């Protein structure tokens, strides 16, 4: 059964949003436009300094945009900011919690802040809170990173927001907690809450319904993860040899190489295509590497990951 | 034949009744990139502090670059390089001032400092930024500069504590290229990281859980042993059973 | 050695790059030397005194002439008995009254003895003693020089009465001063730090992104310090009455009322500071340098305002603590009521209103 909150119009729309700091000296965000559908799990993927936090702060009405317009659940971020503040949940980076208040006290405080009680919306946070309950009298400052993350999420959800903004909620948290966090988010989606989440981890992009790749304040691509991966313009190969580092150095020196990047113990390779669309053949590559003395050379075609796409798009967007 | 630069035998650290590091034993060879993985609270940082001469172990034995960690921590500190995510460079000093300062702190002569800084600046392509405050540089450049500065006194061993947090994928790879180049020259790199694909860049990886080393091998062997497609999956299998979740 | 030098060099760079700290490092001593050297002094100057001359004879006129000539006094002559003298102290800002009885000269010539009455406002015991001493010295001078020329020994005795504080206890001076200082300290510094701490921790972001009105955030931050400060006032008064033996002469209710106004002023100042700083450290620095120092220097508690050159007297009018200090002394030591202090109270209230309006306006509803 759909929740009682108004989920029909809880989408987010941005039109050419721009944000600068220091009287225009620093451009954090430039000409950003996209929409998030009601109930969608949308990811903003990009490294530090890409503009993710600035965007989130504009959307949660903490900062005024210098250009463009945006609406959250139909409310304008500039004119109707009070309305927005009543219906969004926000989890800023560094999980802002009151370190010297206990788990319980933090939760109660945030519930009261939004004019509700913990009991009223407990159903929403139950799955998450059960893990915290054994620690409910412990001071928030004494919790581990993973626990803080869960508590911060509960505090952001306790008033049953229509739109949830999570700014880098998994940064600095161990991989196990990260996985658990994403499982929690997927369950939340079923409640009809629109979720916008930012992260620098490319692998987390796969968990979102749609993503926007952002770098240097600009959006490089917006689509579903699989569409983005399918849009990779050329064939991607993975090459392995015993010495991955020197393999890469040697591949870079070859004329048939368009790009090659390290990926763990593999090297991801794209080949140069001539005017007629022809490129070097697989055997040619393998032979070239063997000739340079590499042992156990293997080559196979692979599906590009989000990280491959990101790197390629970065290269295209560099002036 | 590469020689062994770090050697530990049942090295332990106890804080009262709490065993932070539990009898870790391993060897690291010269020129090796050794990945040190584990969840927060698993004991990585404590172990690293013992090996870099910053913390006095409780029991066991270990030598770093031939120096005993119990009796010669000062010599160790002088021989190693150290870079962490929490601190690297002074934001309100310029690029050159930072290099000059750390050169001086590591005991280089003025002449050596001058040579090294020119070399470093050229290598990193920072000629245009030399007089800028480090705080104004993009994160990726800061990290590359911090790494180079940690290497300025040509240490044989470098300890890197979560050095690549938050940067874009390209810059991360460039950073690792610096690490590779150093390893090629025979420098031993001891690195901790949260990025599992970086675990793949290492020659060998150890995974700490609850203060003890639960796995130590090349990434390829680990994936085979645990029947996992990626290091991420290997880690997940091991870390899941962890008791400690403290920070 | 080289290493040490590198380190020292780096520390220099840090300091030189930090403009705000430099300002305090170099600016402050200069300001202090100038202030203390030229302006702030315990030396008495231009004290308002009233002379009641019931004698109007040679001796009295001569003495009065000598007193008037002194730089220390600003003399006004008046007529009147004791009730008008009381009024002078109460409302006129008069520090000292000298009374020459009728037949002063006659008494000197024929009885070889005469008495001059000196009544001083001892709510500020230091000034009172100083002024009394000055006047007595002048009278003694007159006595000496006249005796020599007339060859008739006579003595002029001075009967000194210290009003409000007969034992010349130091407490009446510093208790009101301490009250002003303590309230300022707690309210300004603690409030600004408390608000800035939220900014630093990042929890301010979450507070803003909620339906809770920012105004209420301010109120919530301010109320604990309001209550604590009132408790402080009570503590100081209790200690003053029972330990220092300096009970409150006037209405305690009025004292609390006035203190509440001053507390609000200080809280508004704390709020204002929090809107212009972003770190707890600079909030503290600002509160200290920006607020506490002027309060100590210009409130009249350590250095009487009348002794300052005119420009500084004008500045002291802008310091809220000055008005509060005056009111507290009037109510607590002199036992005066609202009819005497309503002017000062009005000034304080006006300051409070202005500060509250400005600081609430400046409190940002957004992060930037």
Coordinates of C-alpha atoms in Angstrom, one line a residue, chain A residues 29-278:
Chain A
X29 CA 28.4 24.2 -10.5
X30 CA 27.8 25.3 -14.1
X31 CA 24.6 25.0 -16.2
X32 CA 23.2 21.8 -14.5
X33 CA 19.9 20.6 -15.7
X34 CA 18.1 17.3 -14.9
X35 CA 15.0 15.9 -13.4
X36 CA 14.5 13.2 -10.9
X37 CA 11.2 11.2 -11.1
X38 CA 9.0 10.8 -8.1
X39 CA 10.2 7.7 -6.1
X40 CA 13.4 7.4 -8.1
X41 CA 16.7 6.4 -6.6
X42 CA 19.0 8.8 -8.3
X43 CA 22.8 8.9 -8.0
X44 CA 25.1 11.9 -8.4
X45 CA 28.5 10.3 -9.1
X46 CA 31.7 12.3 -9.1
X47 CA 34.9 12.9 -7.1
X48 CA 35.6 15.6 -4.5
X49 CA 35.2 19.1 -5.7
X50 CA 33.0 18.0 -8.6
X51 CA 30.1 20.1 -7.3
X52 CA 27.9 17.5 -5.6
X53 CA 27.7 19.1 -2.2
X54 CA 27.0 22.5 -3.7
X55 CA 24.2 21.1 -5.8
X56 CA 22.7 19.4 -2.7
X57 CA 22.9 22.6 -0.7
X58 CA 21.1 24.5 -3.4
X59 CA 18.4 21.9 -3.6
X60 CA 17.9 21.7 0.2
X61 CA 17.7 25.5 0.2
X62 CA 20.9 26.1 2.2
X63 CA 22.4 28.1 -0.6
X64 CA 21.0 30.4 -3.3
X65 CA 21.8 29.5 -6.8
X66 CA 23.5 32.2 -8.9
X67 CA 21.8 31.0 -12.1
X68 CA 18.9 28.9 -13.1
X69 CA 15.9 27.6 -11.2
X70 CA 15.0 24.4 -9.4
X71 CA 12.0 22.8 -7.7
X72 CA 11.7 20.1 -5.1
X73 CA 8.3 18.4 -4.9
X74 CA 7.0 21.3 -7.0
X75 CA 8.3 24.0 -4.6
X76 CA 10.7 26.6 -5.8
X77 CA 14.0 26.4 -4.0
X78 CA 14.3 30.2 -3.7
X79 CA 10.7 31.3 -3.1
X80 CA 9.2 28.4 -1.3
X81 CA 12.2 27.4 0.8
X82 CA 10.2 27.0 4.0
X83 CA 7.9 24.5 2.4
X84 CA 10.8 22.5 1.1
X85 CA 12.4 22.5 4.6
X86 CA 9.3 20.8 6.0
X87 CA 9.3 17.9 3.6
X88 CA 12.9 16.9 2.9
X89 CA 15.3 14.7 4.8
X90 CA 18.9 15.7 4.6
X91 CA 22.0 13.8 5.6
X92 CA 25.0 16.0 5.0
X93 CA 28.6 14.7 4.8
X94 CA 30.3 13.9 8.1
X95 CA 26.9 12.7 9.5
X96 CA 26.1 15.7 11.5
X97 CA 25.0 14.3 14.8
X98 CA 25.2 15.7 18.3
X99 CA 28.2 13.9 19.6
X100 CA 27.4 14.3 23.2
X101 CA 23.8 13.2 23.0
X102 CA 23.0 9.5 23.0
X103 CA 21.4 7.6 20.1
X104 CA 18.0 7.9 21.6
X105 CA 18.4 11.6 22.4
X106 CA 19.5 12.4 18.9
X107 CA 16.6 10.6 17.4
X108 CA 14.1 12.2 19.7
X109 CA 15.5 15.6 19.1
X110 CA 15.2 15.3 15.3
X111 CA 11.7 13.9 15.6
X112 CA 10.7 16.9 17.7
X113 CA 12.4 19.3 15.4
X114 CA 10.1 18.2 12.6
X115 CA 7.1 18.2 14.9
X116 CA 6.6 14.5 15.1
X117 CA 7.5 11.7 17.4
X118 CA 9.7 8.6 17.1
X119 CA 6.7 6.4 17.4
X120 CA 4.7 8.0 14.6
X121 CA 7.0 6.9 11.8
X122 CA 8.9 4.1 13.5
X123 CA 7.9 1.6 10.8
X124 CA 10.1 3.5 8.4
X125 CA 13.2 3.2 10.4
X126 CA 12.6 -0.1 12.2
X127 CA 14.8 -2.2 10.0
X128 CA 17.7 0.1 10.5
X129 CA 17.1 1.0 14.1
X130 CA 17.1 -2.6 15.3
X131 CA 20.8 -2.6 14.7
X132 CA 21.3 0.5 16.8
X133 CA 18.9 -0.4 19.6
X134 CA 21.5 -2.3 21.7
X135 CA 23.5 1.0 21.7
X136 CA 20.7 3.4 22.3
X137 CA 22.1 5.0 25.4
X138 CA 25.6 5.3 24.0
X139 CA 26.9 8.8 23.0
X140 CA 26.8 9.3 19.3
X141 CA 30.4 10.4 19.4
X142 CA 31.4 6.9 20.6
X143 CA 29.8 5.0 17.7
X144 CA 31.7 3.4 14.9
X145 CA 31.5 5.0 11.4
X146 CA 29.0 2.4 10.3
X147 CA 26.7 3.0 13.3
X148 CA 26.9 6.8 12.9
X149 CA 25.8 6.4 9.4
X150 CA 22.8 4.3 10.3
X151 CA 21.8 6.8 13.1
X152 CA 22.2 9.7 10.7
X153 CA 19.9 8.0 8.2
X154 CA 17.3 7.3 10.9
X155 CA 17.4 11.0 12.0
X156 CA 16.9 12.1 8.4
X157 CA 14.0 9.7 7.9
X158 CA 12.2 10.1 11.2
X159 CA 9.7 12.7 9.9
X160 CA 8.9 10.7 6.8
X161 CA 10.3 13.0 4.2
X162 CA 9.0 13.1 0.6
X163 CA 12.5 13.6 -0.8
X164 CA 15.7 12.4 0.8
X165 CA 19.1 14.0 0.1
X166 CA 22.1 11.9 1.1
X167 CA 25.4 13.7 0.6
X168 CA 28.2 11.1 0.4
X169 CA 26.8 8.9 3.1
X170 CA 29.2 6.0 2.5
X171 CA 32.5 7.9 2.4
X172 CA 34.9 6.8 5.0
X173 CA 32.8 3.9 6.0
X174 CA 34.0 0.3 5.8
X175 CA 32.9 -1.8 2.8
X176 CA 30.6 -4.1 4.9
X177 CA 28.6 -1.2 6.3
X178 CA 28.5 0.3 2.8
X179 CA 26.8 -2.7 1.4
X180 CA 24.3 -2.8 4.3
X181 CA 23.5 0.8 3.7
X182 CA 22.6 0.2 0.1
X183 CA 20.4 -2.7 1.1
X184 CA 18.6 -0.3 3.4
X185 CA 18.1 2.3 0.7
X186 CA 16.6 -0.2 -1.7
X187 CA 14.1 -1.1 0.9
X188 CA 13.3 2.6 1.5
X189 CA 12.6 3.0 -2.2
X190 CA 9.5 0.8 -1.7
X191 CA 8.0 3.6 0.4
X192 CA 7.8 5.9 -2.5
X193 CA 10.4 8.3 -1.2
X194 CA 12.5 10.1 -3.9
X195 CA 16.1 9.6 -3.0
X196 CA 19.0 11.6 -4.3
X197 CA 22.4 10.3 -3.3
X198 CA 25.9 11.5 -4.1
X199 CA 29.0 9.3 -3.9
X200 CA 32.5 9.2 -5.2
X201 CA 32.5 5.4 -5.4
X202 CA 31.8 4.4 -9.0
X203 CA 30.7 0.9 -8.1
X204 CA 27.8 2.3 -6.1
X205 CA 26.5 3.9 -9.3
X206 CA 25.3 0.5 -10.3
X207 CA 22.8 0.4 -7.4
X208 CA 21.0 3.5 -8.6
X209 CA 18.1 3.7 -11.1
X210 CA 19.5 6.6 -12.9
X211 CA 22.8 8.4 -12.4
X212 CA 24.4 11.7 -13.4
X213 CA 28.2 11.7 -13.8
X214 CA 29.5 15.1 -12.6
X215 CA 33.0 16.5 -12.9
X216 CA 34.3 20.0 -12.6
X217 CA 30.8 21.4 -11.9
X218 CA 29.4 20.0 -15.1
X219 CA 27.2 17.1 -15.8
X220 CA 28.9 14.7 -18.3
X221 CA 26.1 12.3 -18.7
X222 CA 22.7 11.4 -17.3
X223 CA 21.0 8.0 -17.8
X224 CA 20.5 4.6 -16.4
X225 CA 23.8 2.9 -15.5
X226 CA 23.3 0.3 -18.2
X227 CA 22.5 2.9 -20.9
X228 CA 25.6 4.8 -20.0
X229 CA 27.7 1.6 -20.2
X230 CA 26.1 0.7 -23.5
X231 CA 26.8 4.2 -24.8
X232 CA 30.6 3.5 -24.5
X233 CA 31.6 4.4 -28.1
X234 CA 34.2 1.7 -28.8
X235 CA 35.2 -1.8 -27.9
X236 CA 36.9 -2.2 -24.5
X237 CA 39.5 -4.9 -24.0
X238 CA 41.0 -6.1 -20.8
X239 CA 44.7 -7.2 -21.1
X240 CA 46.6 -9.1 -18.5
X241 CA 50.2 -10.2 -18.0
X242 CA 52.4 -11.0 -15.2
X243 CA 53.7 -7.5 -14.8
X244 CA 50.7 -5.2 -15.1
X245 CA 52.6 -2.0 -14.6
X246 CA 55.1 -2.5 -17.4
X247 CA 52.4 -4.0 -19.6
X248 CA 50.6 -0.7 -19.4
X249 CA 53.7 1.3 -20.1
X250 CA 54.4 -0.8 -23.1
X251 CA 50.9 -0.6 -24.4
X252 CA 51.0 3.2 -24.1
X253 CA 54.0 3.2 -26.3
X254 CA 52.2 1.4 -29.1
X255 CA 50.7 3.3 -32.0
X256 CA 47.5 1.2 -32.0
X257 CA 46.6 2.3 -28.5
X258 CA 43.9 5.0 -28.1
X259 CA 43.7 4.8 -24.3
X260 CA 44.8 2.4 -21.6
X261 CA 44.2 2.6 -17.9
X262 CA 45.0 0.4 -14.9
X263 CA 42.2 -1.5 -13.4
X264 CA 43.4 -3.6 -10.6
X265 CA 45.7 -6.3 -12.1
X266 CA 44.3 -5.7 -15.6
X267 CA 44.7 -3.0 -18.1
X268 CA 41.7 -1.6 -19.9
X269 CA 42.5 -0.9 -23.5
X270 CA 40.8 0.9 -26.4
X271 CA 42.2 0.9 -29.8
X272 CA 42.7 3.6 -32.4
X273 CA 40.3 3.4 -35.3
X274 CA 41.4 4.7 -38.7
X275 CA 39.2 6.6 -41.2
X276 CA 37.5 3.4 -42.4
X277 CA 36.8 2.2 -38.8
X278 CA 39.5 -0.5 -38.7

